[in-house]
Amino acid sequence: MIRRKTDHTDIAEGPGPKRKRASRAGNLAEHVYTSLRRAIIEQALAPGTKLPEDSVGTSFGVSRTVVRSAIVRLVAEGLVVQQPNMRATVASPSLEEARAIFRVRRGLERMVLEELMSRLEPSHFAKLRAHVTSEEKAKRHAEPESIRLSGEFHLLLAQFTGNELLIRFVSEVVSRGSLILALYGRPHSSECAVNEHLALIEALEHGDLTEAARLMDEHLVAVATRGLLDTDIKRERSLQDILSAYRPAGEA
Amino acid sequence: MIRRKTDHTDIAEGPGPKRKRASRAGNLAEHVYTSLRRAIIEQALAPGTKLPEDSVGTSFGVSRTVVRSAIVRLVAEGLVVQQPNMRATVASPSLEEARAIFRVRRGLERMVLEELMSRLEPSHFAKLRAHVTSEEKAKRHAEPESIRLSGEFHLLLAQFTGNELLIRFVSEVVSRGSLILALYGRPHSSECAVNEHLALIEALEHGDLTEAARLMDEHLVAVATRGLLDTDIKRERSLQDILSAYRPAGEA
DNA sequence: CAGATCAAAACTGTATACATTAATTTTAAG
DNA sequence: CTTAAAATTAATGTATACAGTTTTGATCTG
């Protein structure tokens, strides 16, 4: 664990003068935020994992300032918790909290369906079906990927409403839902979800709001209950190790 | 508008050594966040007002670091908007956005009522009635105060659910609702709200969920439509001037 | 060897410095 | 005069320094 201040050289450094703008600058906080978020949702960072500002900073090659602002955001959306002078940690919701979150989620997704009616076009259905296809494809591979995609299906629906606030709220409950499944979910819990997504799409195509709402509700109850027994919490790993996979955000 | 870097002496300064811990330290960001939030909700900071980090900082006697983190939070909850390298400004939602927000709010408050049924106790009703009383009292005085109290009634209901997430979401839509009324609301628009609050309480006391839901819906529609014509936007004032009233958060 | 004690190390909270980018004003040209 | 370009000022993005707090770990005691 020797992480002296000298080794932030791995990204933004070098003798050359033109280093610096790894991602065109001005975006570092956003990038760290996004990466941490993904890492949490994909279960790479298990609930309870400590997030010391400078360790995270060195992982991404940025200063604490940047990490700090990312963490403030994550705390604001409940993915990370933090007490006054103490290290931030990945949230680890209790069963009670988990249930409360899923209740809110059910309400929000009902709203999504209501907003969606009479707004859905053929192109939307195409996208939904395409997404389900990729869900099916991922099902056989990685579990975290599968959970993430399953959540993104719901996010996609929300996005079709065009209601910014609703999108953000759904996005939050979906994220936290993933976190919860990571905590309490038993493996393969996302398997059957694909069929349920398909059934939902069909109800929407028929313009049957009540049926869609019923299916959605059933689906969410299923997702919520499917998981809540097995408390097989994930084992430890090095923070540096985990985050190294989330560093190179895309461009050279 | 001479606010040179030298005049942050107005608050945290002085020859005495023991200044510094105005509120026991560790809380500055929280305090600035809360204060700005209140200032926005009470219409002291009109939509569109610029919030340069160091001006705000000098107003509160803190550094940009602190202000920055407060602003990140406000941006996260939509009360403030900010583009990459540009000054943050108090959000100024369009009519379209305003309507979208109120739609979400209606859904959320319906959820509140559902969670509330069979959970309400006599003490709750007492508190609700007490709150309405103070609403009535404030009605004759300041308009901003009145708007704030009206919002807090809804927040109170949400708090009785004990559902943390729901509370936060309601809190956000209520805040933004206040902001919207500040922007588009005509004066005295909150007057009739008091009666509507009372009617709602009674329906709840009778355990009549559907009636309560109907009243709530009606109420919110009324609040939303009551305001949306007059575009009498507030005139300019000095930022320093406005914020000076939000400084001394309470303790000595 | 368990448990308390205290010092070192690790972190957070906050301020400040500096590089960059946006806003504004000045200057110059048409 | 009006408008465009350049220079100035203001504000943000990021890193770093330092004070104060928590955590860790080592040492001492029963």
PDB file of C-alpha atoms in Angstrom, chain B:
ATOM      1  CA  MET B   1     -19.775  46.277  -7.545  1.00  0.00           C
ATOM      2  CA  ILE B   2     -16.266  46.536  -6.266  1.00  0.00           C
ATOM      3  CA  ARG B   3     -15.665  43.193  -4.753  1.00  0.00           C
ATOM      4  CA  ARG B   4     -11.903  42.941  -4.821  1.00  0.00           C
ATOM      5  CA  LYS B   5     -10.284  39.895  -3.355  1.00  0.00           C
ATOM      6  CA  THR B   6      -9.339  41.846  -0.311  1.00  0.00           C
ATOM      7  CA  ASP B   7     -12.750  42.380   1.153  1.00  0.00           C
ATOM      8  CA  HIS B   8     -13.580  38.942   2.381  1.00  0.00           C
ATOM      9  CA  THR B   9     -12.846  40.541   5.664  1.00  0.00           C
ATOM     10  CA  ASP B  10     -16.480  41.216   6.294  1.00  0.00           C
ATOM     11  CA  ILE B  11     -17.073  37.886   7.926  1.00  0.00           C
ATOM     12  CA  ALA B  12     -14.183  35.595   8.685  1.00  0.00           C
ATOM     13  CA  GLU B  13     -11.263  37.711   9.595  1.00  0.00           C
ATOM     14  CA  GLY B  14     -10.077  39.925  12.368  1.00  0.00           C
ATOM     15  CA  PRO B  15      -7.029  40.100  14.532  1.00  0.00           C
ATOM     16  CA  GLY B  16      -8.410  37.690  17.093  1.00  0.00           C
ATOM     17  CA  PRO B  17      -7.072  34.160  16.758  1.00  0.00           C
ATOM     18  CA  LYS B  18     -10.179  32.255  17.760  1.00  0.00           C
ATOM     19  CA  ARG B  19     -12.306  33.079  14.766  1.00  0.00           C
ATOM     20  CA  LYS B  20     -12.462  30.156  12.430  1.00  0.00           C
ATOM     21  CA  ARG B  21     -14.950  27.683  13.899  1.00  0.00           C
ATOM     22  CA  ALA B  22     -18.122  29.623  13.239  1.00  0.00           C
ATOM     23  CA  SER B  23     -20.224  26.478  13.358  1.00  0.00           C
ATOM     24  CA  ARG B  24     -17.851  23.992  14.881  1.00  0.00           C
ATOM     25  CA  ALA B  25     -16.101  23.370  11.570  1.00  0.00           C
ATOM     26  CA  GLY B  26     -16.685  20.469   9.255  1.00  0.00           C
ATOM     27  CA  ASN B  27     -20.082  21.846   8.448  1.00  0.00           C
ATOM     28  CA  LEU B  28     -19.375  24.778   6.237  1.00  0.00           C
ATOM     29  CA  ALA B  29     -20.385  23.153   2.998  1.00  0.00           C
ATOM     30  CA  GLU B  30     -23.581  21.892   4.511  1.00  0.00           C
ATOM     31  CA  HIS B  31     -24.354  25.311   5.842  1.00  0.00           C
ATOM     32  CA  VAL B  32     -23.743  27.070   2.562  1.00  0.00           C
ATOM     33  CA  TYR B  33     -25.802  24.459   0.791  1.00  0.00           C
ATOM     34  CA  THR B  34     -28.723  24.884   3.146  1.00  0.00           C
ATOM     35  CA  SER B  35     -28.578  28.632   3.044  1.00  0.00           C
ATOM     36  CA  LEU B  36     -28.415  28.887  -0.709  1.00  0.00           C
ATOM     37  CA  ARG B  37     -31.228  26.425  -0.981  1.00  0.00           C
ATOM     38  CA  ARG B  38     -33.415  28.429   1.306  1.00  0.00           C
ATOM     39  CA  ALA B  39     -32.523  31.647  -0.447  1.00  0.00           C
ATOM     40  CA  ILE B  40     -33.585  30.145  -3.733  1.00  0.00           C
ATOM     41  CA  ILE B  41     -36.792  28.658  -2.421  1.00  0.00           C
ATOM     42  CA  GLU B  42     -37.813  31.853  -0.708  1.00  0.00           C
ATOM     43  CA  GLN B  43     -37.250  33.724  -3.922  1.00  0.00           C
ATOM     44  CA  ALA B  44     -34.494  35.842  -2.465  1.00  0.00           C
ATOM     45  CA  LEU B  45     -32.346  34.557  -5.292  1.00  0.00           C
ATOM     46  CA  ALA B  46     -34.444  34.851  -8.398  1.00  0.00           C
ATOM     47  CA  PRO B  47     -34.188  32.335 -11.220  1.00  0.00           C
ATOM     48  CA  GLY B  48     -31.360  33.278 -13.502  1.00  0.00           C
ATOM     49  CA  THR B  49     -29.264  34.857 -10.776  1.00  0.00           C
ATOM     50  CA  LYS B  50     -25.581  34.214 -11.295  1.00  0.00           C
ATOM     51  CA  LEU B  51     -23.695  32.498  -8.507  1.00  0.00           C
ATOM     52  CA  PRO B  52     -19.969  33.127  -8.949  1.00  0.00           C
ATOM     53  CA  GLU B  53     -18.114  30.919  -6.550  1.00  0.00           C
ATOM     54  CA  ASP B  54     -15.981  33.531  -4.909  1.00  0.00           C
ATOM     55  CA  SER B  55     -18.677  36.133  -4.512  1.00  0.00           C
ATOM     56  CA  VAL B  56     -20.830  33.607  -2.761  1.00  0.00           C
ATOM     57  CA  GLY B  57     -17.787  32.531  -0.798  1.00  0.00           C
ATOM     58  CA  THR B  58     -17.059  35.998   0.465  1.00  0.00           C
ATOM     59  CA  SER B  59     -20.700  36.425   1.367  1.00  0.00           C
ATOM     60  CA  PHE B  60     -20.502  33.479   3.686  1.00  0.00           C
ATOM     61  CA  GLY B  61     -16.922  33.992   4.668  1.00  0.00           C
ATOM     62  CA  VAL B  62     -15.726  30.717   3.224  1.00  0.00           C
ATOM     63  CA  SER B  63     -13.492  29.692   0.377  1.00  0.00           C
ATOM     64  CA  ARG B  64     -14.507  28.669  -3.091  1.00  0.00           C
ATOM     65  CA  THR B  65     -13.849  25.057  -2.206  1.00  0.00           C
ATOM     66  CA  VAL B  66     -16.788  25.065   0.132  1.00  0.00           C
ATOM     67  CA  VAL B  67     -19.109  26.943  -2.175  1.00  0.00           C
ATOM     68  CA  ARG B  68     -18.207  24.649  -4.982  1.00  0.00           C
ATOM     69  CA  SER B  69     -19.269  21.564  -3.178  1.00  0.00           C
ATOM     70  CA  ALA B  70     -22.526  23.197  -2.157  1.00  0.00           C
ATOM     71  CA  ILE B  71     -23.193  24.141  -5.740  1.00  0.00           C
ATOM     72  CA  VAL B  72     -22.489  20.646  -6.978  1.00  0.00           C
ATOM     73  CA  ARG B  73     -25.277  19.452  -4.752  1.00  0.00           C
ATOM     74  CA  LEU B  74     -27.670  22.144  -5.858  1.00  0.00           C
ATOM     75  CA  VAL B  75     -26.965  21.297  -9.452  1.00  0.00           C
ATOM     76  CA  ALA B  76     -27.588  17.650  -8.692  1.00  0.00           C
ATOM     77  CA  GLU B  77     -31.040  18.477  -7.457  1.00  0.00           C
ATOM     78  CA  GLY B  78     -31.848  20.831 -10.251  1.00  0.00           C
ATOM     79  CA  LEU B  79     -32.126  24.062  -8.325  1.00  0.00           C
ATOM     80  CA  VAL B  80     -29.040  25.409 -10.015  1.00  0.00           C
ATOM     81  CA  VAL B  81     -27.802  24.888 -13.527  1.00  0.00           C
ATOM     82  CA  GLN B  82     -24.273  25.068 -14.760  1.00  0.00           C
ATOM     83  CA  GLN B  83     -22.526  24.531 -18.042  1.00  0.00           C
ATOM     84  CA  PRO B  84     -18.906  23.441 -18.178  1.00  0.00           C
ATOM     85  CA  ASN B  85     -16.753  26.483 -17.787  1.00  0.00           C
ATOM     86  CA  MET B  86     -19.471  28.907 -16.968  1.00  0.00           C
ATOM     87  CA  ARG B  87     -20.975  30.448 -13.922  1.00  0.00           C
ATOM     88  CA  ALA B  88     -23.656  28.560 -12.119  1.00  0.00           C
ATOM     89  CA  THR B  89     -27.040  30.218 -12.161  1.00  0.00           C
ATOM     90  CA  VAL B  90     -30.259  29.674 -10.287  1.00  0.00           C
ATOM     91  CA  ALA B  91     -32.380  27.416 -12.439  1.00  0.00           C
ATOM     92  CA  SER B  92     -35.002  29.030 -14.584  1.00  0.00           C
ATOM     93  CA  PRO B  93     -37.229  26.246 -15.807  1.00  0.00           C
ATOM     94  CA  SER B  94     -39.278  26.660 -18.929  1.00  0.00           C
ATOM     95  CA  LEU B  95     -43.021  26.231 -18.791  1.00  0.00           C
ATOM     96  CA  GLU B  96     -42.605  22.843 -20.383  1.00  0.00           C
ATOM     97  CA  GLU B  97     -40.160  21.743 -17.702  1.00  0.00           C
ATOM     98  CA  ALA B  98     -42.377  23.197 -15.039  1.00  0.00           C
ATOM     99  CA  ARG B  99     -45.276  21.095 -16.188  1.00  0.00           C
ATOM    100  CA  ALA B 100     -43.128  17.989 -16.358  1.00  0.00           C
ATOM    101  CA  ILE B 101     -41.973  18.580 -12.815  1.00  0.00           C
ATOM    102  CA  PHE B 102     -45.491  18.982 -11.568  1.00  0.00           C
ATOM    103  CA  ARG B 103     -46.556  15.785 -13.269  1.00  0.00           C
ATOM    104  CA  VAL B 104     -43.840  13.925 -11.419  1.00  0.00           C
ATOM    105  CA  ARG B 105     -44.830  15.652  -8.252  1.00  0.00           C
ATOM    106  CA  ARG B 106     -48.397  14.492  -8.566  1.00  0.00           C
ATOM    107  CA  GLY B 107     -47.237  10.925  -8.918  1.00  0.00           C
ATOM    108  CA  LEU B 108     -44.930  11.194  -5.949  1.00  0.00           C
ATOM    109  CA  GLU B 109     -47.539  12.672  -3.694  1.00  0.00           C
ATOM    110  CA  ARG B 110     -49.958   9.977  -4.641  1.00  0.00           C
ATOM    111  CA  MET B 111     -47.318   7.524  -3.483  1.00  0.00           C
ATOM    112  CA  VAL B 112     -47.022   9.429  -0.248  1.00  0.00           C
ATOM    113  CA  LEU B 113     -50.717   8.999   0.418  1.00  0.00           C
ATOM    114  CA  GLU B 114     -50.545   5.310  -0.347  1.00  0.00           C
ATOM    115  CA  GLU B 115     -47.665   4.804   2.033  1.00  0.00           C
ATOM    116  CA  LEU B 116     -49.385   6.913   4.611  1.00  0.00           C
ATOM    117  CA  MET B 117     -52.632   4.979   4.845  1.00  0.00           C
ATOM    118  CA  SER B 118     -52.754   2.834   7.938  1.00  0.00           C
ATOM    119  CA  ARG B 119     -49.663   4.527   9.228  1.00  0.00           C
ATOM    120  CA  LEU B 120     -51.150   7.802  10.387  1.00  0.00           C
ATOM    121  CA  GLU B 121     -51.588   8.395  14.074  1.00  0.00           C
ATOM    122  CA  PRO B 122     -53.341  11.154  16.029  1.00  0.00           C
ATOM    123  CA  SER B 123     -50.082  12.930  16.702  1.00  0.00           C
ATOM    124  CA  HIS B 124     -49.559  13.249  12.973  1.00  0.00           C
ATOM    125  CA  PHE B 125     -52.863  14.985  12.485  1.00  0.00           C
ATOM    126  CA  ALA B 126     -52.059  17.323  15.313  1.00  0.00           C
ATOM    127  CA  LYS B 127     -48.834  18.320  13.648  1.00  0.00           C
ATOM    128  CA  LEU B 128     -50.518  18.780  10.317  1.00  0.00           C
ATOM    129  CA  ARG B 129     -53.161  21.025  11.783  1.00  0.00           C
ATOM    130  CA  ALA B 130     -50.569  22.998  13.670  1.00  0.00           C
ATOM    131  CA  HIS B 131     -48.688  23.518  10.480  1.00  0.00           C
ATOM    132  CA  VAL B 132     -51.755  24.714   8.644  1.00  0.00           C
ATOM    133  CA  THR B 133     -52.324  27.169  11.426  1.00  0.00           C
ATOM    134  CA  SER B 134     -48.895  28.672  10.937  1.00  0.00           C
ATOM    135  CA  GLU B 135     -49.575  28.784   7.233  1.00  0.00           C
ATOM    136  CA  GLU B 136     -52.655  30.833   7.912  1.00  0.00           C
ATOM    137  CA  LYS B 137     -50.716  33.122  10.142  1.00  0.00           C
ATOM    138  CA  ALA B 138     -48.001  33.689   7.578  1.00  0.00           C
ATOM    139  CA  LYS B 139     -50.522  34.238   4.836  1.00  0.00           C
ATOM    140  CA  ARG B 140     -51.043  37.824   5.827  1.00  0.00           C
ATOM    141  CA  HIS B 141     -47.363  38.603   6.016  1.00  0.00           C
ATOM    142  CA  ALA B 142     -44.585  37.771   3.642  1.00  0.00           C
ATOM    143  CA  GLU B 143     -45.316  36.049   0.369  1.00  0.00           C
ATOM    144  CA  PRO B 144     -42.076  34.024   0.202  1.00  0.00           C
ATOM    145  CA  GLU B 145     -42.595  32.715   3.711  1.00  0.00           C
ATOM    146  CA  SER B 146     -46.035  31.668   2.663  1.00  0.00           C
ATOM    147  CA  ILE B 147     -44.804  29.744  -0.333  1.00  0.00           C
ATOM    148  CA  ARG B 148     -42.188  28.007   1.740  1.00  0.00           C
ATOM    149  CA  LEU B 149     -44.654  26.941   4.400  1.00  0.00           C
ATOM    150  CA  SER B 150     -47.065  25.692   1.836  1.00  0.00           C
ATOM    151  CA  GLY B 151     -44.332  23.465   0.464  1.00  0.00           C
ATOM    152  CA  GLU B 152     -43.385  22.281   3.901  1.00  0.00           C
ATOM    153  CA  PHE B 153     -46.856  20.957   4.424  1.00  0.00           C
ATOM    154  CA  HIS B 154     -46.258  18.478   1.650  1.00  0.00           C
ATOM    155  CA  LEU B 155     -42.818  17.701   2.987  1.00  0.00           C
ATOM    156  CA  LEU B 156     -44.334  16.988   6.369  1.00  0.00           C
ATOM    157  CA  LEU B 157     -46.689  14.464   4.848  1.00  0.00           C
ATOM    158  CA  ALA B 158     -43.805  12.798   3.091  1.00  0.00           C
ATOM    159  CA  GLN B 159     -41.811  12.630   6.298  1.00  0.00           C
ATOM    160  CA  PHE B 160     -44.584  10.742   8.005  1.00  0.00           C
ATOM    161  CA  THR B 161     -44.065   7.891   5.578  1.00  0.00           C
ATOM    162  CA  GLY B 162     -40.610   7.302   6.987  1.00  0.00           C
ATOM    163  CA  ASN B 163     -39.462   6.376   3.498  1.00  0.00           C
ATOM    164  CA  GLU B 164     -36.137   8.170   3.131  1.00  0.00           C
ATOM    165  CA  LEU B 165     -36.011   8.083  -0.620  1.00  0.00           C
ATOM    166  CA  LEU B 166     -39.559   9.250  -1.019  1.00  0.00           C
ATOM    167  CA  ILE B 167     -38.850  12.079   1.374  1.00  0.00           C
ATOM    168  CA  ARG B 168     -35.889  13.198  -0.654  1.00  0.00           C
ATOM    169  CA  PHE B 169     -37.755  13.046  -3.934  1.00  0.00           C
ATOM    170  CA  VAL B 170     -40.713  14.948  -2.562  1.00  0.00           C
ATOM    171  CA  SER B 171     -38.366  17.434  -1.028  1.00  0.00           C
ATOM    172  CA  GLU B 172     -36.860  18.028  -4.413  1.00  0.00           C
ATOM    173  CA  VAL B 173     -40.083  18.483  -6.300  1.00  0.00           C
ATOM    174  CA  VAL B 174     -41.401  20.742  -3.586  1.00  0.00           C
ATOM    175  CA  SER B 175     -38.305  22.923  -3.779  1.00  0.00           C
ATOM    176  CA  ARG B 176     -38.475  23.121  -7.482  1.00  0.00           C
ATOM    177  CA  GLY B 177     -42.148  23.779  -7.255  1.00  0.00           C
ATOM    178  CA  SER B 178     -41.456  26.797  -5.103  1.00  0.00           C
ATOM    179  CA  LEU B 179     -38.905  27.983  -7.599  1.00  0.00           C
ATOM    180  CA  ILE B 180     -41.427  27.608 -10.375  1.00  0.00           C
ATOM    181  CA  LEU B 181     -44.077  29.514  -8.507  1.00  0.00           C
ATOM    182  CA  ALA B 182     -41.509  32.207  -7.907  1.00  0.00           C
ATOM    183  CA  LEU B 183     -40.946  32.425 -11.618  1.00  0.00           C
ATOM    184  CA  TYR B 184     -44.422  32.128 -12.995  1.00  0.00           C
ATOM    185  CA  GLY B 185     -46.692  32.572 -10.033  1.00  0.00           C
ATOM    186  CA  ARG B 186     -48.798  35.630  -9.674  1.00  0.00           C
ATOM    187  CA  PRO B 187     -48.877  37.221  -6.238  1.00  0.00           C
ATOM    188  CA  HIS B 188     -51.215  35.731  -3.625  1.00  0.00           C
ATOM    189  CA  SER B 189     -51.319  32.517  -5.564  1.00  0.00           C
ATOM    190  CA  SER B 190     -50.796  30.497  -2.409  1.00  0.00           C
ATOM    191  CA  GLU B 191     -53.806  31.916  -0.641  1.00  0.00           C
ATOM    192  CA  CYS B 192     -56.412  29.339  -1.311  1.00  0.00           C
ATOM    193  CA  ALA B 193     -53.968  26.526  -0.705  1.00  0.00           C
ATOM    194  CA  VAL B 194     -54.639  26.592   2.996  1.00  0.00           C
ATOM    195  CA  ASN B 195     -58.225  25.458   2.622  1.00  0.00           C
ATOM    196  CA  GLU B 196     -57.152  22.703   0.310  1.00  0.00           C
ATOM    197  CA  HIS B 197     -54.662  21.516   2.866  1.00  0.00           C
ATOM    198  CA  LEU B 198     -57.373  21.400   5.479  1.00  0.00           C
ATOM    199  CA  ALA B 199     -59.717  19.413   3.274  1.00  0.00           C
ATOM    200  CA  LEU B 200     -56.936  16.963   2.628  1.00  0.00           C
ATOM    201  CA  ILE B 201     -56.324  16.470   6.322  1.00  0.00           C
ATOM    202  CA  GLU B 202     -59.954  15.701   6.869  1.00  0.00           C
ATOM    203  CA  ALA B 203     -60.074  13.112   4.141  1.00  0.00           C
ATOM    204  CA  LEU B 204     -57.051  11.495   5.711  1.00  0.00           C
ATOM    205  CA  GLU B 205     -58.676  11.487   9.111  1.00  0.00           C
ATOM    206  CA  HIS B 206     -61.646   9.671   7.649  1.00  0.00           C
ATOM    207  CA  GLY B 207     -59.254   7.148   6.199  1.00  0.00           C
ATOM    208  CA  ASP B 208     -60.595   7.877   2.744  1.00  0.00           C
ATOM    209  CA  LEU B 209     -57.638   7.238   0.460  1.00  0.00           C
ATOM    210  CA  THR B 210     -59.390   7.772  -2.847  1.00  0.00           C
ATOM    211  CA  GLU B 211     -60.882  11.041  -1.710  1.00  0.00           C
ATOM    212  CA  ALA B 212     -57.543  12.168  -0.336  1.00  0.00           C
ATOM    213  CA  ALA B 213     -55.849  11.240  -3.567  1.00  0.00           C
ATOM    214  CA  ARG B 214     -58.473  13.145  -5.518  1.00  0.00           C
ATOM    215  CA  LEU B 215     -58.049  16.211  -3.343  1.00  0.00           C
ATOM    216  CA  MET B 216     -54.286  16.067  -3.541  1.00  0.00           C
ATOM    217  CA  ASP B 217     -54.412  15.795  -7.278  1.00  0.00           C
ATOM    218  CA  GLU B 218     -56.837  18.644  -7.537  1.00  0.00           C
ATOM    219  CA  HIS B 219     -54.752  20.690  -5.196  1.00  0.00           C
ATOM    220  CA  LEU B 220     -51.583  20.177  -7.169  1.00  0.00           C
ATOM    221  CA  VAL B 221     -53.274  20.904 -10.440  1.00  0.00           C
ATOM    222  CA  ALA B 222     -54.648  24.055  -8.885  1.00  0.00           C
ATOM    223  CA  VAL B 223     -51.258  25.114  -7.599  1.00  0.00           C
ATOM    224  CA  ALA B 224     -49.685  24.393 -10.929  1.00  0.00           C
ATOM    225  CA  THR B 225     -52.257  26.164 -13.060  1.00  0.00           C
ATOM    226  CA  ARG B 226     -52.955  28.995 -10.662  1.00  0.00           C
ATOM    227  CA  GLY B 227     -49.544  30.331 -11.456  1.00  0.00           C
ATOM    228  CA  LEU B 228     -48.682  29.734 -15.014  1.00  0.00           C
ATOM    229  CA  LEU B 229     -49.506  32.959 -16.814  1.00  0.00           C
ATOM    230  CA  ASP B 230     -48.052  36.009 -15.227  1.00  0.00           C
ATOM    231  CA  THR B 231     -44.428  36.325 -16.210  1.00  0.00           C
ATOM    232  CA  ASP B 232     -43.641  39.105 -13.855  1.00  0.00           C
ATOM    233  CA  ILE B 233     -40.007  38.263 -13.361  1.00  0.00           C
ATOM    234  CA  LYS B 234     -38.238  39.737 -10.415  1.00  0.00           C
ATOM    235  CA  ARG B 235     -35.867  42.652 -10.815  1.00  0.00           C
ATOM    236  CA  GLU B 236     -32.160  42.720 -10.074  1.00  0.00           C
ATOM    237  CA  ARG B 237     -30.514  43.109  -6.717  1.00  0.00           C
ATOM    238  CA  SER B 238     -27.008  42.760  -5.435  1.00  0.00           C
ATOM    239  CA  LEU B 239     -25.968  39.221  -4.682  1.00  0.00           C
ATOM    240  CA  GLN B 240     -24.010  40.257  -1.636  1.00  0.00           C
ATOM    241  CA  ASP B 241     -26.973  42.159  -0.395  1.00  0.00           C
ATOM    242  CA  ILE B 242     -29.352  39.252  -0.741  1.00  0.00           C
ATOM    243  CA  LEU B 243     -27.085  36.656   0.793  1.00  0.00           C
ATOM    244  CA  SER B 244     -26.199  38.766   3.764  1.00  0.00           C
ATOM    245  CA  ALA B 245     -29.572  37.866   5.219  1.00  0.00           C
ATOM    246  CA  TYR B 246     -28.769  34.167   5.038  1.00  0.00           C
ATOM    247  CA  ARG B 247     -25.512  34.238   6.838  1.00  0.00           C
ATOM    248  CA  PRO B 248     -25.989  33.880  10.584  1.00  0.00           C
ATOM    249  CA  ALA B 249     -27.488  30.421  10.515  1.00  0.00           C
ATOM    250  CA  GLY B 250     -28.600  30.394  14.089  1.00  0.00           C
ATOM    251  CA  GLU B 251     -26.012  29.861  16.761  1.00  0.00           C
ATOM    252  CA  ALA B 252     -23.725  32.560  18.068  1.00  0.00           C
TER     253      ALA B 252
END
